[in-house]
């Protein structure tokens, strides 16, 4: 059975003072019934990992470079994230795909680098509003899935996050039927691409997950957790989402 995962993406938010939110979260969930992950900006990874110590709340990065070192000013290698205390890394987030022109092939190369450093990659994909309106959602996410997964992807080193671009930071979410349709298609796509691993790979939903809608989203078949942006910044909000995930039916 897949263990559920609540992953928080702090994006470009967070200074040292905000580590108090991570501490509060870990105190609220000393023995959680799901995996919990916080992905702060790179500047906070090592401090957050040190602050959390042996707590069950894991720490992750938000991006990594595809190579292990070199002349890439401003970039961070997967091994550096691991060295700083990260166990996971978000890759191919739509903001990276849009702001930095990341292609599926680049995301796959980054995921391969993450694997090499012993990190679990949370590979993000999702359609734009125009693509959904054009009826292209399943084709788009199917293409992204196939193109963004490296050889060697396993249930242990890979998580998929379905994040419709139009739902991120907007307060709008797909219907439960729409989420179910995409997650079923992703599970089927995984069964074709990685038959031995597909049943174990966790599929997260992301995009405007809040305490108020979390339980309904977590009741959707094949939703193994969430990638949460804005509502992960405050421990009280993220904690309510985690509580909903802990009591959700098995996916
Ligand atoms: P949001 O962001 O929860 O603020 O919509 C989700 C994400 O981008 O991962």
Short mmCIF file of N, CA, C and O in Angstrom, two decimals, residues 57-104:
data_model
loop_
_atom_site.label_atom_id
_atom_site.label_comp_id
_atom_site.label_asym_id
_atom_site.label_seq_id
_atom_site.Cartn_x
_atom_site.Cartn_y
_atom_site.Cartn_z
N UNK A 57 9.29 15.12 10.02
CA UNK A 57 9.10 16.05 8.90
C UNK A 57 10.39 16.11 8.08
O UNK A 57 11.44 16.49 8.60
N UNK A 58 10.31 15.70 6.82
CA UNK A 58 11.48 15.69 5.94
C UNK A 58 11.62 17.04 5.23
O UNK A 58 10.68 17.84 5.19
N UNK A 59 12.81 17.26 4.67
CA UNK A 59 13.12 18.53 4.02
C UNK A 59 13.54 18.26 2.58
O UNK A 59 14.25 17.28 2.30
N UNK A 60 13.08 19.12 1.67
CA UNK A 60 13.43 18.94 0.26
C UNK A 60 13.77 20.25 -0.42
O UNK A 60 13.49 21.33 0.11
N UNK A 61 14.38 20.13 -1.58
CA UNK A 61 14.67 21.29 -2.42
C UNK A 61 13.54 21.53 -3.42
O UNK A 61 12.59 20.74 -3.52
N UNK A 62 13.66 22.61 -4.16
CA UNK A 62 12.63 22.97 -5.14
C UNK A 62 13.10 22.84 -6.58
O UNK A 62 12.33 23.06 -7.52
N UNK A 63 14.37 22.51 -6.75
CA UNK A 63 14.95 22.36 -8.09
C UNK A 63 16.38 21.87 -7.89
O UNK A 63 16.95 22.03 -6.81
N UNK A 64 16.95 21.24 -8.92
CA UNK A 64 18.39 20.98 -8.90
C UNK A 64 18.90 21.01 -10.34
O UNK A 64 18.11 20.95 -11.28
N UNK A 65 20.20 21.11 -10.47
CA UNK A 65 20.81 21.07 -11.80
C UNK A 65 20.94 19.62 -12.25
O UNK A 65 20.91 18.70 -11.43
N UNK A 66 21.07 19.44 -13.56
CA UNK A 66 21.16 18.08 -14.09
C UNK A 66 22.56 17.49 -13.95
O UNK A 66 22.74 16.28 -14.12
N UNK A 67 23.55 18.33 -13.68
CA UNK A 67 24.91 17.79 -13.54
C UNK A 67 25.37 17.95 -12.09
O UNK A 67 24.76 18.67 -11.30
N UNK A 68 26.46 17.25 -11.76
CA UNK A 68 26.79 17.18 -10.34
C UNK A 68 27.69 18.31 -9.86
O UNK A 68 27.83 18.52 -8.66
N UNK A 69 28.31 19.02 -10.77
CA UNK A 69 29.10 20.20 -10.38
C UNK A 69 29.49 20.94 -11.65
O UNK A 69 29.31 20.42 -12.75
N UNK A 70 30.02 22.14 -11.51
CA UNK A 70 30.53 22.82 -12.69
C UNK A 70 30.24 24.30 -12.70
O UNK A 70 29.79 24.88 -11.70
N UNK A 71 30.50 24.91 -13.84
CA UNK A 71 30.38 26.36 -14.01
C UNK A 71 28.93 26.72 -14.34
O UNK A 71 28.56 26.92 -15.48
N UNK A 72 28.09 26.72 -13.31
CA UNK A 72 26.66 27.01 -13.48
C UNK A 72 26.24 27.97 -12.37
O UNK A 72 25.63 27.57 -11.37
N UNK A 73 26.61 29.23 -12.56
CA UNK A 73 26.40 30.23 -11.52
C UNK A 73 24.94 30.28 -11.08
O UNK A 73 24.04 30.39 -11.91
N UNK A 74 24.74 30.18 -9.79
CA UNK A 74 23.39 30.29 -9.23
C UNK A 74 22.65 28.98 -9.12
O UNK A 74 21.58 28.94 -8.52
N UNK A 75 23.17 27.92 -9.72
CA UNK A 75 22.47 26.64 -9.67
C UNK A 75 22.92 25.81 -8.48
O UNK A 75 23.97 26.06 -7.88
N UNK A 76 22.14 24.79 -8.17
CA UNK A 76 22.42 23.91 -7.04
C UNK A 76 22.37 22.48 -7.53
O UNK A 76 21.42 22.08 -8.22
N UNK A 77 23.38 21.70 -7.20
CA UNK A 77 23.42 20.29 -7.60
C UNK A 77 22.64 19.43 -6.61
O UNK A 77 22.50 19.79 -5.44
N UNK A 78 22.16 18.30 -7.13
CA UNK A 78 21.38 17.39 -6.27
C UNK A 78 22.19 16.95 -5.06
O UNK A 78 21.67 16.88 -3.94
N UNK A 79 23.47 16.66 -5.27
CA UNK A 79 24.30 16.22 -4.15
C UNK A 79 24.44 17.31 -3.10
O UNK A 79 24.61 17.02 -1.91
N UNK A 80 24.37 18.58 -3.53
CA UNK A 80 24.45 19.69 -2.57
C UNK A 80 23.18 19.74 -1.72
O UNK A 80 23.25 20.02 -0.51
N UNK A 81 22.04 19.48 -2.34
CA UNK A 81 20.79 19.43 -1.57
C UNK A 81 20.87 18.32 -0.53
O UNK A 81 20.52 18.51 0.64
N UNK A 82 21.34 17.15 -0.98
CA UNK A 82 21.45 16.02 -0.05
C UNK A 82 22.42 16.35 1.08
O UNK A 82 22.17 16.06 2.26
N UNK A 83 23.53 17.00 0.71
CA UNK A 83 24.54 17.37 1.70
C UNK A 83 23.97 18.35 2.73
O UNK A 83 24.38 18.35 3.90
N UNK A 84 23.01 19.18 2.29
CA UNK A 84 22.41 20.17 3.18
C UNK A 84 21.33 19.56 4.06
O UNK A 84 20.79 20.24 4.94
N UNK A 85 20.95 18.32 3.78
CA UNK A 85 19.96 17.67 4.63
C UNK A 85 18.65 17.35 3.93
O UNK A 85 17.70 16.89 4.56
N UNK A 86 18.59 17.60 2.61
CA UNK A 86 17.36 17.30 1.87
C UNK A 86 17.30 15.82 1.53
O UNK A 86 18.33 15.17 1.28
N UNK A 87 16.08 15.30 1.49
CA UNK A 87 15.86 13.92 1.05
C UNK A 87 15.02 13.87 -0.22
O UNK A 87 14.89 12.81 -0.83
N UNK A 88 14.43 15.00 -0.59
CA UNK A 88 13.54 15.08 -1.75
C UNK A 88 13.88 16.33 -2.56
O UNK A 88 14.50 17.26 -2.04
N UNK A 89 13.40 16.37 -3.79
CA UNK A 89 13.50 17.60 -4.56
C UNK A 89 12.31 17.69 -5.52
O UNK A 89 11.96 16.70 -6.17
N UNK A 90 11.67 18.85 -5.55
CA UNK A 90 10.60 19.11 -6.50
C UNK A 90 11.26 19.42 -7.86
O UNK A 90 12.20 20.22 -7.91
N UNK A 91 10.78 18.80 -8.91
CA UNK A 91 11.35 19.06 -10.24
C UNK A 91 10.24 19.31 -11.26
O UNK A 91 9.16 18.71 -11.19
N UNK A 92 10.52 20.21 -12.20
CA UNK A 92 9.57 20.46 -13.28
C UNK A 92 8.31 21.17 -12.83
O UNK A 92 7.27 21.08 -13.50
N UNK A 93 8.39 21.89 -11.70
CA UNK A 93 7.21 22.68 -11.30
C UNK A 93 6.84 23.62 -12.45
O UNK A 93 7.71 24.11 -13.17
N UNK A 94 5.57 23.90 -12.59
CA UNK A 94 5.13 24.71 -13.74
C UNK A 94 5.76 26.10 -13.71
O UNK A 94 5.96 26.72 -14.76
N UNK A 95 6.08 26.60 -12.51
CA UNK A 95 6.74 27.91 -12.46
C UNK A 95 8.15 27.83 -13.01
O UNK A 95 8.64 28.77 -13.63
N UNK A 96 8.82 26.69 -12.83
CA UNK A 96 10.14 26.50 -13.45
C UNK A 96 9.99 26.28 -14.95
O UNK A 96 10.78 26.78 -15.75
N UNK A 97 8.99 25.49 -15.32
CA UNK A 97 8.78 25.26 -16.76
C UNK A 97 8.47 26.58 -17.46
O UNK A 97 8.95 26.82 -18.57
N UNK A 98 7.69 27.46 -16.80
CA UNK A 98 7.31 28.73 -17.43
C UNK A 98 8.42 29.77 -17.30
O UNK A 98 8.81 30.40 -18.29
N UNK A 99 8.97 29.95 -16.09
CA UNK A 99 9.94 31.02 -15.87
C UNK A 99 11.31 30.71 -16.47
O UNK A 99 12.06 31.61 -16.82
N UNK A 100 11.65 29.42 -16.53
CA UNK A 100 13.00 29.04 -16.96
C UNK A 100 12.97 28.16 -18.20
O UNK A 100 14.01 27.61 -18.58
N UNK A 101 11.82 28.01 -18.80
CA UNK A 101 11.72 27.25 -20.05
C UNK A 101 12.15 25.80 -19.92
O UNK A 101 12.67 25.22 -20.87
N UNK A 102 11.92 25.20 -18.78
CA UNK A 102 12.36 23.80 -18.61
C UNK A 102 11.52 22.86 -19.46
O UNK A 102 10.30 22.89 -19.40
N UNK A 103 12.20 22.02 -20.20
CA UNK A 103 11.53 21.03 -21.05
C UNK A 103 11.39 19.71 -20.29
O UNK A 103 12.05 19.50 -19.26
N UNK A 104 10.56 18.83 -20.83
CA UNK A 104 10.44 17.50 -20.23
C UNK A 104 11.81 16.81 -20.16
O UNK A 104 12.14 16.17 -19.17
#
